[in-house]
XYZ file of N, CA, C and O in Angstrom:
476
model
N -28.924 113.085 38.618
C -28.006 111.722 38.652
C -26.756 111.983 37.641
O -27.296 112.648 36.562
N -25.970 111.230 37.444
C -25.057 111.371 36.684
C -25.646 110.939 35.376
O -26.650 110.003 35.400
N -24.646 110.576 34.376
C -25.081 110.150 33.277
C -23.696 109.137 32.630
O -22.748 109.946 32.804
N -23.730 108.237 32.155
C -22.347 107.391 31.336
C -22.779 106.827 30.123
O -23.985 106.512 29.705
N -21.771 107.119 29.347
C -21.624 106.545 27.984
C -20.733 105.488 27.879
O -19.794 105.515 28.549
N -21.204 104.380 27.580
C -20.329 102.929 27.337
C -19.745 102.963 26.159
O -20.627 103.106 25.173
N -18.634 102.009 25.918
C -18.301 101.746 24.610
C -17.440 100.227 25.011
O -17.027 100.090 25.494
N -18.036 99.675 23.725
C -17.075 98.308 23.451
C -16.537 98.160 22.081
O -17.093 98.700 21.266
N -15.301 98.044 22.086
C -14.565 97.969 20.799
C -13.233 96.765 20.612
O -12.877 96.408 21.702
N -13.248 96.292 19.482
C -11.992 95.511 19.402
C -10.651 96.114 18.686
O -11.087 96.723 17.400
N -9.842 96.236 19.296
C -8.488 96.784 18.567
C -7.593 95.676 18.905
O -7.130 94.803 19.429
N -7.109 95.678 17.534
C -5.892 94.917 16.962
C -4.727 94.866 18.355
O -4.163 95.854 18.688
N -4.388 93.839 18.904
C -3.486 93.590 19.898
C -1.943 94.367 19.744
O -1.479 95.175 20.559
N -1.811 94.283 18.575
C -0.481 95.009 18.354
C -0.644 96.774 18.179
O 0.225 97.412 18.356
N -1.795 96.927 18.389
C -2.216 98.498 18.523
C -2.124 99.079 19.852
O -2.861 100.017 19.785
N -1.940 98.233 20.748
C -2.352 98.765 22.255
C -1.590 100.324 22.548
O -2.020 101.062 22.731
N -0.313 100.148 22.246
C 0.421 101.596 22.567
C -0.265 102.653 21.476
O -0.419 103.745 22.097
N -0.630 102.404 20.608
C -1.344 103.013 19.362
C -2.831 103.804 20.020
O -3.145 104.893 20.108
N -3.427 102.666 20.706
C -4.513 103.128 21.367
C -4.326 104.057 22.427
O -5.405 104.987 22.729
N -3.424 103.428 23.300
C -3.121 104.318 24.628
C -3.053 105.725 23.891
O -3.511 106.640 24.628
N -2.081 105.913 23.224
C -1.778 107.201 22.706
C -3.046 108.012 22.211
O -3.281 109.062 22.270
N -3.737 107.397 21.198
C -5.039 107.978 20.914
C -5.856 108.374 22.222
O -6.604 109.368 22.104
N -6.153 107.464 22.915
C -6.754 107.929 24.468
C -6.435 109.194 24.890
O -7.105 110.011 25.550
N -5.018 109.206 24.899
C -4.432 110.566 25.303
C -4.600 111.889 24.837
O -4.787 112.930 25.460
N -4.727 111.711 23.666
C -4.978 112.758 22.727
C -6.651 112.917 22.798
O -6.931 114.281 22.827
N -7.382 111.977 22.611
C -8.924 112.314 22.601
C -9.488 112.389 23.608
O -10.538 113.199 23.947
N -9.298 111.566 25.029
C -10.214 111.629 26.114
C -9.831 112.666 26.827
O -11.131 113.256 27.333
N -8.995 113.896 26.874
C -9.209 115.373 27.485
C -10.247 115.671 27.082
O -10.746 116.962 27.596
N -10.617 115.741 25.828
C -11.701 116.447 25.142
C -13.064 116.378 25.869
O -13.827 117.141 25.837
N -13.264 114.935 26.155
C -14.696 114.638 26.942
C -14.618 115.699 28.224
O -15.822 115.999 28.475
N -13.554 115.701 28.954
C -13.187 116.578 30.308
C -13.363 117.929 29.903
O -14.076 118.505 30.613
N -12.886 118.504 28.984
C -13.194 119.679 28.437
C -14.460 119.988 28.202
O -14.851 121.383 28.480
N -15.367 118.965 27.826
C -16.673 119.785 27.169
C -17.818 118.948 28.516
O -18.839 118.604 28.374
N -16.879 118.505 29.875
C -17.832 118.495 30.724
C -17.890 117.233 31.421
O -18.541 116.866 32.502
N -17.425 116.267 30.794
C -17.284 114.904 31.301
C -16.500 114.982 32.894
O -15.335 115.804 32.946
N -16.618 114.145 33.661
C -15.996 113.945 35.083
C -14.949 112.905 35.340
O -14.246 113.172 35.940
N -15.109 112.065 34.457
C -14.177 110.851 34.138
C -14.306 110.101 32.916
O -15.385 110.048 32.430
N -13.198 109.580 32.321
C -13.006 108.943 31.387
C -12.466 107.645 31.811
O -11.090 107.713 32.410
N -12.611 106.527 31.377
C -11.979 105.026 31.723
C -11.782 104.130 30.543
O -12.561 103.751 29.804
N -10.635 103.935 30.188
C -10.282 103.095 29.257
C -9.688 101.810 29.493
O -8.725 101.829 30.450
N -10.353 100.508 29.550
C -10.173 99.379 29.826
C -9.394 98.342 28.954
O -10.323 97.672 28.066
N -8.132 97.788 29.060
C -8.089 96.839 28.072
C -8.136 95.567 28.473
O -8.103 95.154 29.816
N -8.828 94.641 27.627
C -9.278 92.969 28.130
C -8.323 92.551 28.532
O -7.235 92.313 28.224
N -8.527 91.762 29.796
C -7.546 90.949 30.515
C -8.040 89.509 30.950
O -7.474 88.479 30.840
N -9.352 89.591 31.303
C -10.030 88.386 31.653
C -11.429 88.184 31.195
O -12.099 88.464 31.784
N -11.412 88.150 29.697
C -12.626 88.262 28.868
C -12.929 86.900 28.396
O -12.503 86.628 27.577
N -13.793 86.477 28.981
C -14.303 84.880 28.798
C -15.242 84.649 27.378
O -15.916 85.999 27.055
N -14.904 83.985 26.898
C -15.700 83.546 25.458
C -16.728 82.787 25.998
O -16.831 81.739 26.945
N -17.929 83.232 25.606
C -19.428 82.834 26.091
C -19.914 81.649 25.204
O -19.627 81.316 24.053
N -20.979 80.758 25.596
C -21.802 79.684 24.901
C -22.654 80.479 23.928
O -22.775 79.978 22.872
N -23.152 81.615 24.401
C -24.373 81.974 23.581
C -23.823 83.531 22.909
O -23.884 84.077 21.853
N -23.483 84.525 23.713
C -22.978 85.713 23.618
C -21.583 85.977 24.561
O -21.300 85.309 25.357
N -21.146 87.195 24.117
C -19.966 87.596 24.585
C -19.408 88.815 23.944
O -19.931 89.464 23.316
N -18.080 89.402 24.713
C -17.968 90.647 24.174
C -17.341 90.531 22.789
O -17.395 91.442 21.889
N -16.540 89.438 23.054
C -15.931 89.262 21.427
C -16.942 88.904 20.133
O -16.748 89.938 18.992
N -18.149 88.499 20.333
C -18.831 88.531 19.289
C -19.606 89.799 19.125
O -20.019 90.009 18.030
N -19.934 90.452 20.151
C -20.551 91.794 20.138
C -19.775 92.808 19.117
O -20.402 93.830 18.724
N -18.646 92.688 18.957
C -17.896 93.488 17.949
C -16.937 92.706 17.220
O -16.293 93.265 16.129
N -17.336 91.663 17.152
C -16.880 90.780 15.979
C -15.065 90.908 15.893
O -14.671 90.724 14.694
N -14.596 90.641 17.355
C -12.970 90.750 17.406
C -12.628 89.171 17.109
O -13.252 88.226 16.761
N -11.307 89.540 16.576
C -10.716 88.290 15.749
C -9.663 87.679 17.046
O -9.423 88.602 17.766
N -8.841 86.898 16.495
C -7.923 86.154 17.306
C -6.609 87.196 17.564
O -6.130 87.238 19.063
N -6.653 88.053 16.757
C -5.511 89.117 17.087
C -5.996 90.454 17.000
O -5.276 91.381 17.372
N -6.931 90.616 18.113
C -7.727 91.690 18.843
C -8.003 91.772 20.132
O -8.234 90.159 20.462
N -8.111 92.626 20.679
C -8.223 92.372 21.996
C -9.503 93.332 22.449
O -9.593 94.574 22.062
N -10.595 93.112 23.160
C -11.422 93.797 23.563
C -11.462 94.744 24.466
O -10.630 94.344 25.709
N -11.902 95.845 24.000
C -11.792 97.211 25.188
C -13.114 97.683 25.608
O -13.933 97.801 24.440
N -13.071 98.110 26.890
C -14.363 98.513 27.571
C -13.921 100.060 28.082
O -13.272 99.849 28.716
N -14.701 100.734 27.425
C -14.526 102.198 28.104
C -15.771 102.811 28.474
O -17.173 102.410 28.025
N -15.832 103.947 29.319
C -17.254 104.569 29.502
C -16.456 106.072 29.961
O -15.386 106.391 30.489
N -17.409 106.859 30.042
C -17.445 108.366 30.166
C -18.311 108.751 31.320
O -19.779 108.539 30.761
N -18.097 109.572 32.264
C -19.204 109.823 33.320
C -19.396 111.251 33.317
O -18.301 112.094 33.081
N -20.524 111.284 33.239
C -21.028 112.989 32.997
C -21.908 113.237 34.190
O -22.431 112.590 35.026
N -21.777 114.637 34.514
C -22.744 114.875 35.636
C -24.004 114.796 35.546
O -25.067 114.405 36.977
N -24.632 115.022 34.251
C -26.037 114.625 34.068
C -26.145 114.318 32.396
O -25.260 114.663 31.744
N -27.205 114.227 32.137
C -27.727 113.908 30.769
C -27.589 115.060 30.080
O -27.287 115.187 28.543
N -27.957 116.277 30.546
C -28.082 117.776 29.807
C -26.413 118.013 29.376
O -26.260 118.260 28.380
N -25.473 118.065 30.492
C -24.089 118.373 30.090
C -23.631 117.131 28.984
O -22.818 117.391 28.234
N -23.897 115.846 29.319
C -23.609 114.952 28.277
C -24.180 115.358 26.997
O -23.042 115.310 25.657
N -25.386 115.553 26.797
C -25.738 116.216 25.349
C -24.790 117.109 24.763
O -24.874 117.218 23.377
N -24.646 118.227 25.497
C -24.313 119.387 25.052
C -22.919 119.242 24.806
O -22.025 119.403 23.644
N -22.350 118.360 25.426
C -20.952 118.098 25.281
C -20.479 117.332 24.214
O -19.337 117.676 23.514
N -21.136 116.044 23.951
C -20.983 115.400 22.617
C -21.440 116.362 21.494
O -20.791 115.957 20.478
N -22.239 116.820 21.495
C -22.376 117.983 20.329
C -21.075 118.682 20.021
O -21.046 119.036 18.782
N -20.791 119.247 21.072
C -19.625 120.034 20.945
C -18.472 119.380 20.282
O -17.810 119.502 19.643
N -18.357 118.024 20.729
C -17.374 117.030 20.232
C -17.594 116.598 18.878
O -16.530 116.677 18.061
N -18.608 116.591 18.448
C -19.033 116.140 16.938
C -18.456 117.431 16.301
O -18.374 117.042 15.174
N -18.769 118.494 16.820
C -18.273 120.004 15.910
C -17.000 120.206 15.903
O -16.327 121.078 15.305
N -16.282 119.434 16.840
C -14.700 119.901 16.995
C -13.786 119.151 16.292
O -13.936 117.783 15.867
N -13.033 119.977 15.186
C -12.138 119.373 14.353
C -11.095 118.515 14.925
O -10.708 117.627 14.222
N -10.950 118.378 16.161
C -9.968 117.499 16.811
C -10.492 116.038 16.677
O -9.862 115.305 16.700
N -11.648 116.136 16.516
C -12.485 114.917 16.553
C -12.540 114.128 15.127
O -13.325 113.168 14.998
N -12.122 115.089 14.054
C -12.300 114.448 12.762
C -11.429 113.164 12.755
O -10.034 113.229 12.717
N -11.829 112.003 12.044
C -10.967 110.858 12.200
C -10.105 110.931 11.078
O -8.751 110.307 11.192
N -9.912 111.815 10.347
C -8.959 112.212 9.142
C -7.627 113.038 9.814
O -6.373 112.783 9.538
N -8.087 113.943 10.902
C -7.156 114.356 11.677
C -6.422 113.643 12.441
O -5.636 113.939 13.160
N -7.427 112.571 13.269
C -7.186 111.917 14.524
C -7.462 110.518 14.383
O -8.388 109.917 14.689
N -6.877 109.802 13.285
C -7.287 108.502 13.085
C -7.425 107.276 14.432
O -6.469 107.402 14.929
N -8.607 106.531 14.100
C -8.798 105.552 15.220
C -7.588 104.481 15.063
O -7.903 104.155 14.040
N -7.182 103.795 15.886
C -6.269 102.856 15.788
C -7.436 101.133 15.914
O -6.839 100.393 16.456
N -8.328 101.494 15.595
C -9.457 100.125 15.416
C -10.353 100.550 14.780
O -10.552 101.524 13.731
N -11.484 99.460 14.169
C -12.351 99.670 13.384
C -13.300 100.268 14.139
O -14.325 99.652 14.417
N -13.462 101.534 13.829
C -14.823 102.311 14.450
C -16.379 101.710 13.889
O -17.186 102.004 14.885
N -16.153 101.020 12.953
C -17.524 100.495 12.530
C -17.905 99.465 13.351
O -19.412 99.058 13.591
N -17.046 98.505 14.146
C -17.400 97.550 14.869
C -17.575 97.872 16.334
O -18.020 97.088 17.038
N -17.397 99.556 16.784
C -17.662 99.777 18.252
C -19.117 99.645 18.534
O -19.888 100.329 17.515
N -19.567 99.257 19.538
C -20.739 99.298 20.080
C -20.678 100.662 21.334
O -19.885 100.476 21.924
N -21.739 101.225 21.319
C -21.802 102.129 22.576
C -23.141 102.844 22.590
O -24.185 102.167 21.906
N -23.517 103.399 23.603
C -24.827 103.700 24.298
C -24.866 104.753 25.332
O -23.541 104.601 25.829
N -25.668 105.399 25.731
C -25.704 106.117 26.662
C -26.751 105.543 27.903
O -27.766 104.902 27.597
N -26.272 105.510 29.142
C -26.960 105.129 30.283
C -27.516 105.911 31.431
O -26.520 106.757 31.841
N -28.360 105.793 31.879
C -28.957 106.655 33.021
C -28.869 105.754 34.329
O -29.480 104.590 34.420
N -27.676 105.707 35.302
C -27.558 104.955 36.380
C -29.067 104.622 37.258
O -29.615 106.030 37.468
N -29.140 103.708 37.837
C -30.285 103.583 38.450
C -29.870 102.827 40.100
O -30.867 103.190 40.883
N -28.881 102.646 40.055
C -28.330 102.237 41.414
C -26.754 102.351 41.781
O -25.910 102.047 40.434
N -26.137 102.820 42.665
C -24.756 103.113 42.649
C -24.191 102.821 44.132
O -25.141 103.097 45.230
N -23.498 102.037 44.749
C -22.526 101.790 45.534
C -21.033 102.704 45.674
O -20.762 102.323 44.593
N -20.744 102.902 47.007
C -19.228 103.306 46.846
C -19.376 104.497 46.010
O -20.137 105.319 45.472
N -17.925 105.044 45.722
C -17.331 105.900 44.757
C -17.900 107.340 45.209
O -17.946 108.357 44.926
């Protein structure tokens, strides 16, 4: 079964085009190392919650937009091998390819799908 890496981050709203440009440079590397799909989603209808919400999860400020992204892999073994290659790839060095957001506030994790409809 497939495997999914998920990401939530806060991007300065003024950096939307920089974020898209960064994704155009960075995301093809996921595909190069075995991912089957990458999706970057700019927050459009993200409510503020009473107890928890996406904004609090990444300490987003009023001048930031929450971004939700995921990478689909054919399986966990391909993901593990691909992520190791990415970490060793000089194109992923933040000094060579700076992120247009505060990477320290990004939350991420790997997930094993347990149910799927469609697609």
